[in-house]
Amino acid sequence: MSGFNGAKYCWMNGSVVATDRALVSAMEPIHLGIFEGIKAYLEGDLGGRGYQNIFAWSQHVNRLFRSAQVNGLVIPYSKDQLLEAVKTTIKVNEFTGNVYIQPRIWPKAGIPRNMQPESHVVIPTWEMSTILGVGNPNYKKQRRFNVSSWRRIATDALPPQAKSWANYGNSGLAERESKRLGFDGAILLDNRGYVSESTGACIMLVKDGTVVTPPVTASILESVTRDYLLKYLPLDIEIPTEIRDLTRLDLYACEEAFLCGTGGEVTPITSIDDIKLGDNYPGPITTRIHEYYSRVVSGDIEKRRNWLTPV
Ligand code: PMP
């Protein structure tokens, strides 16, 4: 079993169980939960050396603990124990392709909200193909985005910096609106009217050859991929980066736009509100970043191998 049903086995509260046997009571307050989205690259299609690595493990697990702290959850395992759990889950499922790993943590039923809750920890995984790699046809697909009429949740209502399930109600509204209107995805503005992010990824624009992206204070998730690119694009491939508030005009008048995130990696956007961006699609800078990121996750760049954790 794979895809939407998840892999055959998951990890639940300390042991490996069949995913369709990972049962909990209907009274569980799962809506108070948090999660993380991590990717392991197990395929040989990004360089052919049969590498098997999790990308940015420590950044993801650190964010998981931050999300827990904000939501008053106690994770009853150490970061090392969670890493072992993830490795075990990947091994027992005998994956042949890339894997999405989604640790989910929520308070156990029946414990009053104002007490230190005991938590469930469940780690489902499923195969997730990549759009990375030179010549990958999925990379070049047309992607028409719109600016959503839904605003991104305000930092003083539900902190978007934490990865709480509650935040994704907002994403779902925007996704459904985009679909209804015939678009492929949404970009949300924050409650001030500045550009925030997409529904499951951060947004980056190319302006005058510089990659620009909104600050964390623009109601975005503290994205691991965004942080990585901001730091290493200038150092490794001499593309300058800048963090600043962006307006709707910046969206319409940029040279290129792409999403970045663990699942979507580096995903180019063709148009925003049907305003076509740049002369060529995907744009040349987006393509350089896409190729660079392919090399990073496949271990091709020796000095960045410390971002990879062998499975
Ligand atoms: N924003 C949102 C709302 C997301 O769900 C994600 C995916 N986790 C991102 C941004 C990208 O974050 P990351 O690079 O850490 O995957």
mmCIF file of C-alpha atoms and ligand atoms in Angstrom:
data_model
loop_
_atom_site.group_PDB
_atom_site.id
_atom_site.type_symbol
_atom_site.label_atom_id
_atom_site.label_comp_id
_atom_site.label_asym_id
_atom_site.label_seq_id
_atom_site.Cartn_x
_atom_site.Cartn_y
_atom_site.Cartn_z
ATOM 1 C CA MET A 1 0.000 0.000 0.000
ATOM 2 C CA SER A 2 1.402 3.427 -0.838
ATOM 3 C CA GLY A 3 0.335 6.891 -1.916
ATOM 4 C CA PHE A 4 -2.642 8.394 -0.128
ATOM 5 C CA ASN A 5 -3.014 5.411 2.230
ATOM 6 C CA GLY A 6 0.559 5.695 3.356
ATOM 7 C CA ALA A 7 3.199 2.990 3.405
ATOM 8 C CA LYS A 8 2.411 -0.436 4.819
ATOM 9 C CA TYR A 9 4.010 0.229 8.201
ATOM 10 C CA CYS A 10 4.258 3.263 10.419
ATOM 11 C CA TRP A 11 5.849 3.913 13.781
ATOM 12 C CA MET A 12 3.463 4.494 16.657
ATOM 13 C CA ASN A 13 4.345 5.292 20.264
ATOM 14 C CA GLY A 14 7.492 3.189 20.276
ATOM 15 C CA SER A 15 6.842 0.340 17.881
ATOM 16 C CA VAL A 16 6.316 -0.471 14.227
ATOM 17 C CA VAL A 17 2.687 -1.221 13.391
ATOM 18 C CA ALA A 18 0.714 -1.797 10.194
ATOM 19 C CA THR A 19 -0.568 1.630 9.119
ATOM 20 C CA ASP A 20 -4.150 0.411 8.870
ATOM 21 C CA ARG A 21 -3.834 -0.959 12.434
ATOM 22 C CA ALA A 22 -2.513 2.294 13.929
ATOM 23 C CA LEU A 23 -5.823 2.949 15.630
ATOM 24 C CA VAL A 24 -6.788 5.606 18.145
ATOM 25 C CA SER A 25 -10.000 6.556 19.906
ATOM 26 C CA ALA A 26 -12.467 8.828 18.114
ATOM 27 C CA MET A 27 -12.132 11.112 21.153
ATOM 28 C CA GLU A 28 -8.470 11.976 20.433
ATOM 29 C CA PRO A 29 -7.916 15.757 20.143
ATOM 30 C CA ILE A 30 -5.962 15.447 16.915
ATOM 31 C CA HIS A 31 -6.913 19.015 15.967
ATOM 32 C CA LEU A 32 -4.503 20.198 18.681
ATOM 33 C CA GLY A 33 -1.641 18.373 17.027
ATOM 34 C CA ILE A 34 1.538 19.376 15.285
ATOM 35 C CA PHE A 35 3.546 17.662 12.601
ATOM 36 C CA GLU A 36 6.653 17.832 10.485
ATOM 37 C CA GLY A 37 7.336 17.176 6.800
ATOM 38 C CA ILE A 38 10.677 15.601 5.972
ATOM 39 C CA LYS A 39 12.016 13.999 2.826
ATOM 40 C CA ALA A 40 14.425 11.126 2.317
ATOM 41 C CA TYR A 41 16.076 10.716 -1.063
ATOM 42 C CA LEU A 42 16.437 7.031 -1.774
ATOM 43 C CA GLU A 43 16.336 6.922 -5.549
ATOM 44 C CA GLY A 44 19.234 6.669 -7.877
ATOM 45 C CA ASP A 45 17.660 9.034 -10.399
ATOM 46 C CA LEU A 46 19.461 12.172 -9.266
ATOM 47 C CA GLY A 47 22.949 11.025 -10.052
ATOM 48 C CA GLY A 48 22.657 7.273 -10.002
ATOM 49 C CA ARG A 49 24.787 6.396 -6.995
ATOM 50 C CA GLY A 50 22.039 4.785 -4.948
ATOM 51 C CA TYR A 51 22.323 7.312 -2.126
ATOM 52 C CA GLN A 52 19.958 6.975 0.836
ATOM 53 C CA ASN A 53 19.730 10.165 2.851
ATOM 54 C CA ILE A 54 17.320 12.286 4.848
ATOM 55 C CA PHE A 55 17.690 15.951 3.951
ATOM 56 C CA ALA A 56 18.023 18.464 6.813
ATOM 57 C CA TRP A 57 17.057 16.103 9.623
ATOM 58 C CA SER A 58 18.236 18.293 12.496
ATOM 59 C CA GLN A 59 16.533 21.420 11.106
ATOM 60 C CA HIS A 60 13.245 19.531 10.827
ATOM 61 C CA VAL A 61 13.411 17.865 14.231
ATOM 62 C CA ASN A 62 14.343 21.178 15.856
ATOM 63 C CA ARG A 63 11.269 22.784 14.301
ATOM 64 C CA LEU A 64 9.156 19.875 15.543
ATOM 65 C CA PHE A 65 10.291 20.559 19.102
ATOM 66 C CA ARG A 66 9.644 24.305 18.655
ATOM 67 C CA SER A 67 6.129 23.574 17.355
ATOM 68 C CA ALA A 68 5.552 21.315 20.373
ATOM 69 C CA GLN A 69 6.737 23.957 22.806
ATOM 70 C CA VAL A 70 4.443 26.619 21.350
ATOM 71 C CA ASN A 71 1.484 24.246 21.537
ATOM 72 C CA GLY A 72 2.226 23.018 25.060
ATOM 73 C CA LEU A 73 3.035 19.482 23.925
ATOM 74 C CA VAL A 74 5.709 17.292 25.456
ATOM 75 C CA ILE A 75 7.418 14.914 23.040
ATOM 76 C CA PRO A 76 8.225 11.780 25.047
ATOM 77 C CA TYR A 77 11.246 10.840 22.885
ATOM 78 C CA SER A 78 14.644 12.388 22.286
ATOM 79 C CA LYS A 79 15.670 13.681 18.860
ATOM 80 C CA ASP A 80 17.990 10.682 18.471
ATOM 81 C CA GLN A 81 15.178 8.273 19.313
ATOM 82 C CA LEU A 82 12.981 9.940 16.693
ATOM 83 C CA LEU A 83 15.764 9.606 14.120
ATOM 84 C CA GLU A 84 16.044 5.901 14.873
ATOM 85 C CA ALA A 85 12.263 5.616 14.579
ATOM 86 C CA VAL A 86 12.329 7.297 11.163
ATOM 87 C CA LYS A 87 15.159 5.077 9.931
ATOM 88 C CA THR A 88 13.340 1.965 11.148
ATOM 89 C CA THR A 89 10.120 3.044 9.442
ATOM 90 C CA ILE A 90 11.933 3.584 6.152
ATOM 91 C CA LYS A 91 13.686 0.207 6.384
ATOM 92 C CA VAL A 92 10.625 -1.902 7.224
ATOM 93 C CA ASN A 93 8.711 -0.457 4.298
ATOM 94 C CA GLU A 94 11.456 -1.395 1.819
ATOM 95 C CA PHE A 95 10.947 1.759 -0.216
ATOM 96 C CA THR A 96 12.469 1.982 -3.653
ATOM 97 C CA GLY A 97 11.653 5.670 -4.279
ATOM 98 C CA ASN A 98 11.888 8.956 -2.380
ATOM 99 C CA VAL A 99 9.951 9.100 0.856
ATOM 100 C CA TYR A 100 7.916 11.746 2.619
ATOM 101 C CA ILE A 101 8.070 11.383 6.403
ATOM 102 C CA GLN A 102 5.389 13.088 8.465
ATOM 103 C CA PRO A 103 5.777 12.732 12.260
ATOM 104 C CA ARG A 104 2.446 13.628 13.897
ATOM 105 C CA ILE A 105 2.140 14.502 17.564
ATOM 106 C CA TRP A 106 -1.007 15.300 19.511
ATOM 107 C CA PRO A 107 -2.118 15.278 23.139
ATOM 108 C CA LYS A 108 -3.653 12.083 24.470
ATOM 109 C CA ALA A 109 -7.415 12.168 24.981
ATOM 110 C CA GLY A 110 -8.855 13.060 28.354
ATOM 111 C CA ILE A 111 -6.014 15.179 29.665
ATOM 112 C CA PRO A 112 -7.171 18.711 30.525
ATOM 113 C CA ARG A 113 -5.794 21.302 28.145
ATOM 114 C CA ASN A 114 -4.141 23.304 30.903
ATOM 115 C CA MET A 115 -2.032 20.345 32.076
ATOM 116 C CA GLN A 116 1.223 19.051 30.626
ATOM 117 C CA PRO A 117 -0.234 16.624 28.129
ATOM 118 C CA GLU A 118 1.078 13.208 27.324
ATOM 119 C CA SER A 119 1.410 12.901 23.582
ATOM 120 C CA HIS A 120 0.943 10.365 20.866
ATOM 121 C CA VAL A 121 3.802 10.157 18.385
ATOM 122 C CA VAL A 122 3.005 8.536 15.063
ATOM 123 C CA ILE A 123 5.277 8.509 12.036
ATOM 124 C CA PRO A 124 3.525 7.701 8.777
ATOM 125 C CA THR A 125 5.549 7.712 5.560
ATOM 126 C CA TRP A 126 4.737 7.408 1.883
ATOM 127 C CA GLU A 127 6.525 7.405 -1.400
ATOM 128 C CA MET A 128 6.807 10.819 -3.009
ATOM 129 C CA SER A 129 8.392 11.341 -6.378
ATOM 130 C CA THR A 130 10.655 14.281 -7.037
ATOM 131 C CA ILE A 131 10.371 17.044 -9.615
ATOM 132 C CA LEU A 132 14.126 17.484 -9.355
ATOM 133 C CA GLY A 133 16.643 16.306 -11.890
ATOM 134 C CA VAL A 134 17.703 17.673 -15.250
ATOM 135 C CA GLY A 135 15.058 16.947 -17.870
ATOM 136 C CA ASN A 136 12.363 15.922 -15.358
ATOM 137 C CA PRO A 137 9.098 16.611 -17.281
ATOM 138 C CA ASN A 138 7.207 17.546 -14.110
ATOM 139 C CA TYR A 139 9.538 20.450 -13.541
ATOM 140 C CA LYS A 140 8.414 22.212 -16.725
ATOM 141 C CA LYS A 141 4.675 21.831 -16.228
ATOM 142 C CA GLN A 142 2.677 25.079 -16.465
ATOM 143 C CA ARG A 143 1.572 26.363 -13.056
ATOM 144 C CA ARG A 144 -0.966 29.190 -12.945
ATOM 145 C CA PHE A 145 -1.277 30.715 -9.480
ATOM 146 C CA ASN A 146 -3.672 33.315 -8.111
ATOM 147 C CA VAL A 147 -3.520 35.709 -5.193
ATOM 148 C CA SER A 148 -6.036 34.289 -2.757
ATOM 149 C CA SER A 149 -8.908 36.277 -1.343
ATOM 150 C CA TRP A 150 -8.093 34.501 1.934
ATOM 151 C CA ARG A 151 -5.425 36.190 4.042
ATOM 152 C CA ARG A 152 -2.694 34.104 5.680
ATOM 153 C CA ILE A 153 -3.433 33.604 9.391
ATOM 154 C CA ALA A 154 -2.119 36.457 11.501
ATOM 155 C CA THR A 155 0.862 35.768 13.777
ATOM 156 C CA ASP A 156 -1.142 36.951 16.787
ATOM 157 C CA ALA A 157 -4.026 34.569 16.027
ATOM 158 C CA LEU A 158 -2.330 31.260 15.195
ATOM 159 C CA PRO A 159 1.442 31.379 14.792
ATOM 160 C CA PRO A 160 2.210 30.272 11.210
ATOM 161 C CA GLN A 161 5.854 29.751 12.248
ATOM 162 C CA ALA A 162 4.800 26.565 14.061
ATOM 163 C CA LYS A 163 3.669 23.554 12.051
ATOM 164 C CA SER A 164 0.254 23.000 13.652
ATOM 165 C CA TRP A 165 -2.550 21.211 11.854
ATOM 166 C CA ALA A 166 -4.828 24.119 12.741
ATOM 167 C CA ASN A 167 -2.886 26.360 10.341
ATOM 168 C CA TYR A 168 -3.758 24.153 7.407
ATOM 169 C CA GLY A 169 -7.461 25.000 7.594
ATOM 170 C CA ASN A 170 -6.386 28.353 6.194
ATOM 171 C CA SER A 171 -4.340 26.643 3.454
ATOM 172 C CA GLY A 172 -7.277 24.401 2.556
ATOM 173 C CA LEU A 173 -9.632 27.340 2.044
ATOM 174 C CA ALA A 174 -7.155 28.991 -0.314
ATOM 175 C CA GLU A 175 -6.488 25.740 -2.209
ATOM 176 C CA ARG A 176 -10.174 25.104 -2.754
ATOM 177 C CA GLU A 177 -10.722 28.660 -3.950
ATOM 178 C CA SER A 178 -7.845 28.346 -6.446
ATOM 179 C CA LYS A 179 -9.219 25.084 -7.753
ATOM 180 C CA ARG A 180 -12.732 26.540 -8.110
ATOM 181 C CA LEU A 181 -11.309 29.407 -10.127
ATOM 182 C CA GLY A 182 -9.281 27.062 -12.329
ATOM 183 C CA PHE A 183 -5.828 27.866 -10.928
ATOM 184 C CA ASP A 184 -3.143 25.403 -9.858
ATOM 185 C CA GLY A 185 -2.294 27.053 -6.555
ATOM 186 C CA ALA A 186 -2.559 30.101 -4.337
ATOM 187 C CA ILE A 187 -0.347 32.792 -2.933
ATOM 188 C CA LEU A 188 -1.657 34.422 0.224
ATOM 189 C CA LEU A 189 -1.109 37.944 1.484
ATOM 190 C CA ASP A 190 -0.606 38.486 5.208
ATOM 191 C CA ASN A 191 -2.980 40.513 7.383
ATOM 192 C CA ARG A 192 -1.024 43.690 6.502
ATOM 193 C CA GLY A 193 -1.492 43.113 2.775
ATOM 194 C CA TYR A 194 2.081 42.039 2.088
ATOM 195 C CA VAL A 195 3.010 38.802 0.340
ATOM 196 C CA SER A 196 3.150 35.857 2.737
ATOM 197 C CA GLU A 197 3.529 32.364 1.275
ATOM 198 C CA SER A 198 1.731 29.625 -0.605
ATOM 199 C CA THR A 199 -0.473 26.991 1.039
ATOM 200 C CA GLY A 200 2.323 24.476 1.629
ATOM 201 C CA ALA A 201 5.511 26.171 0.478
ATOM 202 C CA CYS A 202 7.319 29.502 0.616
ATOM 203 C CA ILE A 203 7.471 31.890 -2.304
ATOM 204 C CA MET A 204 10.614 33.311 -3.857
ATOM 205 C CA LEU A 205 10.739 35.903 -6.644
ATOM 206 C CA VAL A 206 13.589 36.867 -8.938
ATOM 207 C CA LYS A 207 13.944 40.648 -9.268
ATOM 208 C CA ASP A 208 16.922 42.161 -11.109
ATOM 209 C CA GLY A 209 18.710 38.837 -10.777
ATOM 210 C CA THR A 210 18.278 38.719 -6.991
ATOM 211 C CA VAL A 211 16.153 36.125 -5.226
ATOM 212 C CA VAL A 212 13.780 37.992 -2.893
ATOM 213 C CA THR A 213 11.459 36.475 -0.333
ATOM 214 C CA PRO A 214 9.259 37.768 2.524
ATOM 215 C CA PRO A 215 10.534 37.836 6.125
ATOM 216 C CA VAL A 216 9.428 35.309 8.751
ATOM 217 C CA THR A 217 7.277 38.081 10.254
ATOM 218 C CA ALA A 218 5.070 38.032 7.114
ATOM 219 C CA SER A 219 3.103 35.080 8.593
ATOM 220 C CA ILE A 220 5.190 32.342 6.989
ATOM 221 C CA LEU A 221 6.334 28.971 8.222
ATOM 222 C CA GLU A 222 10.019 29.021 9.150
ATOM 223 C CA SER A 223 10.859 26.934 6.110
ATOM 224 C CA VAL A 224 13.934 24.747 6.132
ATOM 225 C CA THR A 225 14.274 24.927 2.345
ATOM 226 C CA ARG A 226 13.927 28.719 2.349
ATOM 227 C CA ASP A 227 16.623 29.041 5.024
ATOM 228 C CA TYR A 228 18.905 26.704 3.108
ATOM 229 C CA LEU A 229 18.535 28.588 -0.184
ATOM 230 C CA LEU A 230 18.880 32.030 1.402
ATOM 231 C CA LYS A 231 22.164 31.023 2.975
ATOM 232 C CA TYR A 232 23.791 28.921 0.281
ATOM 233 C CA LEU A 233 22.643 30.373 -3.075
ATOM 234 C CA PRO A 234 25.051 33.310 -2.723
ATOM 235 C CA LEU A 235 27.892 31.125 -1.448
ATOM 236 C CA ASP A 236 27.589 28.176 -3.814
ATOM 237 C CA ILE A 237 26.183 29.508 -7.094
ATOM 238 C CA GLU A 238 26.594 33.287 -6.717
ATOM 239 C CA ILE A 239 22.918 34.168 -6.791
ATOM 240 C CA PRO A 240 22.271 37.050 -4.369
ATOM 241 C CA THR A 241 19.343 36.750 -1.949
ATOM 242 C CA GLU A 242 17.342 39.351 -0.054
ATOM 243 C CA ILE A 243 14.648 39.205 2.599
ATOM 244 C CA ARG A 244 12.110 42.008 2.433
ATOM 245 C CA ASP A 245 8.406 42.679 2.478
ATOM 246 C CA LEU A 246 6.928 42.142 -0.979
ATOM 247 C CA THR A 247 3.769 43.636 -2.416
ATOM 248 C CA ARG A 248 1.286 42.393 -4.958
ATOM 249 C CA LEU A 249 3.114 44.554 -7.482
ATOM 250 C CA ASP A 250 6.294 42.588 -6.834
ATOM 251 C CA LEU A 251 4.380 39.402 -7.642
ATOM 252 C CA TYR A 252 3.085 40.764 -10.925
ATOM 253 C CA ALA A 253 6.284 42.487 -12.031
ATOM 254 C CA CYS A 254 8.957 39.927 -11.155
ATOM 255 C CA GLU A 255 11.142 38.124 -13.667
ATOM 256 C CA GLU A 256 10.582 34.675 -12.216
ATOM 257 C CA ALA A 257 8.715 33.110 -9.303
ATOM 258 C CA PHE A 258 9.077 29.726 -7.674
ATOM 259 C CA LEU A 259 7.956 27.862 -4.586
ATOM 260 C CA CYS A 260 10.374 26.212 -2.205
ATOM 261 C CA GLY A 261 9.655 23.521 0.333
ATOM 262 C CA THR A 262 10.458 19.976 1.321
ATOM 263 C CA GLY A 263 7.720 18.371 -0.767
ATOM 264 C CA GLY A 264 7.734 20.704 -3.779
ATOM 265 C CA GLU A 265 11.507 21.317 -3.659
ATOM 266 C CA VAL A 266 12.009 24.076 -6.255
ATOM 267 C CA THR A 267 8.761 24.484 -8.226
ATOM 268 C CA PRO A 268 8.488 27.162 -10.937
ATOM 269 C CA ILE A 269 5.320 29.280 -11.343
ATOM 270 C CA THR A 270 4.187 30.339 -14.821
ATOM 271 C CA SER A 271 1.826 33.203 -13.978
ATOM 272 C CA ILE A 272 0.139 34.978 -11.101
ATOM 273 C CA ASP A 273 -3.471 36.123 -11.623
ATOM 274 C CA ASP A 274 -2.821 35.213 -15.279
ATOM 275 C CA ILE A 275 -0.030 37.766 -15.562
ATOM 276 C CA LYS A 276 2.793 35.877 -17.226
ATOM 277 C CA LEU A 277 6.155 36.166 -15.493
ATOM 278 C CA GLY A 278 9.346 36.653 -17.516
ATOM 279 C CA ASP A 279 10.115 35.730 -21.123
ATOM 280 C CA ASN A 280 11.004 32.083 -20.674
ATOM 281 C CA TYR A 281 9.397 29.421 -18.508
ATOM 282 C CA PRO A 282 10.877 28.018 -16.344
ATOM 283 C CA GLY A 283 13.162 31.013 -15.913
ATOM 284 C CA PRO A 284 16.951 30.676 -16.116
ATOM 285 C CA ILE A 285 17.651 31.497 -12.460
ATOM 286 C CA THR A 286 14.922 29.164 -11.184
ATOM 287 C CA THR A 287 16.427 26.427 -13.355
ATOM 288 C CA ARG A 288 19.922 27.023 -11.978
ATOM 289 C CA ILE A 289 18.520 26.812 -8.427
ATOM 290 C CA HIS A 290 16.532 23.687 -9.280
ATOM 291 C CA GLU A 291 19.648 21.993 -10.668
ATOM 292 C CA TYR A 292 21.722 23.117 -7.705
ATOM 293 C CA TYR A 293 19.162 21.791 -5.197
ATOM 294 C CA SER A 294 19.062 18.450 -7.083
ATOM 295 C CA ARG A 295 22.807 18.181 -6.555
ATOM 296 C CA VAL A 296 22.563 19.121 -2.875
ATOM 297 C CA VAL A 297 19.969 16.494 -1.943
ATOM 298 C CA SER A 298 21.778 13.809 -3.911
ATOM 299 C CA GLY A 299 25.045 14.465 -2.096
ATOM 300 C CA ASP A 300 26.865 15.821 -5.145
ATOM 301 C CA ILE A 301 28.139 18.869 -3.302
ATOM 302 C CA GLU A 302 30.676 17.607 -0.849
ATOM 303 C CA LYS A 303 30.756 20.655 1.420
ATOM 304 C CA ARG A 304 26.961 20.415 1.931
ATOM 305 C CA ARG A 305 26.881 16.709 2.744
ATOM 306 C CA ASN A 306 26.536 17.627 6.400
ATOM 307 C CA TRP A 307 22.899 18.431 5.542
ATOM 308 C CA LEU A 308 22.333 14.755 4.738
ATOM 309 C CA THR A 309 21.733 11.987 7.276
ATOM 310 C CA PRO A 310 22.199 8.434 6.010
ATOM 311 C CA VAL A 311 19.135 6.260 6.476
HETATM 312 N N1 PMP B 1 5.016 27.017 4.213
HETATM 313 C C1 PMP B 1 4.087 26.097 4.504
HETATM 314 C C2 PMP B 1 2.723 26.567 4.882
HETATM 315 C C3 PMP B 1 4.390 24.733 4.458
HETATM 316 O O1 PMP B 1 3.448 23.818 4.752
HETATM 317 C C4 PMP B 1 5.686 24.336 4.073
HETATM 318 C C5 PMP B 1 6.028 22.867 3.985
HETATM 319 N N2 PMP B 1 6.508 22.385 5.209
HETATM 320 C C6 PMP B 1 6.637 25.322 3.766
HETATM 321 C C7 PMP B 1 6.265 26.648 3.862
HETATM 322 C C8 PMP B 1 8.035 24.948 3.402
HETATM 323 O O2 PMP B 1 8.740 24.548 4.540
HETATM 324 P P1 PMP B 1 9.941 23.518 4.449
HETATM 325 O O3 PMP B 1 10.935 24.104 3.517
HETATM 326 O O4 PMP B 1 10.483 23.446 5.824
HETATM 327 O O5 PMP B 1 9.388 22.242 3.966
#
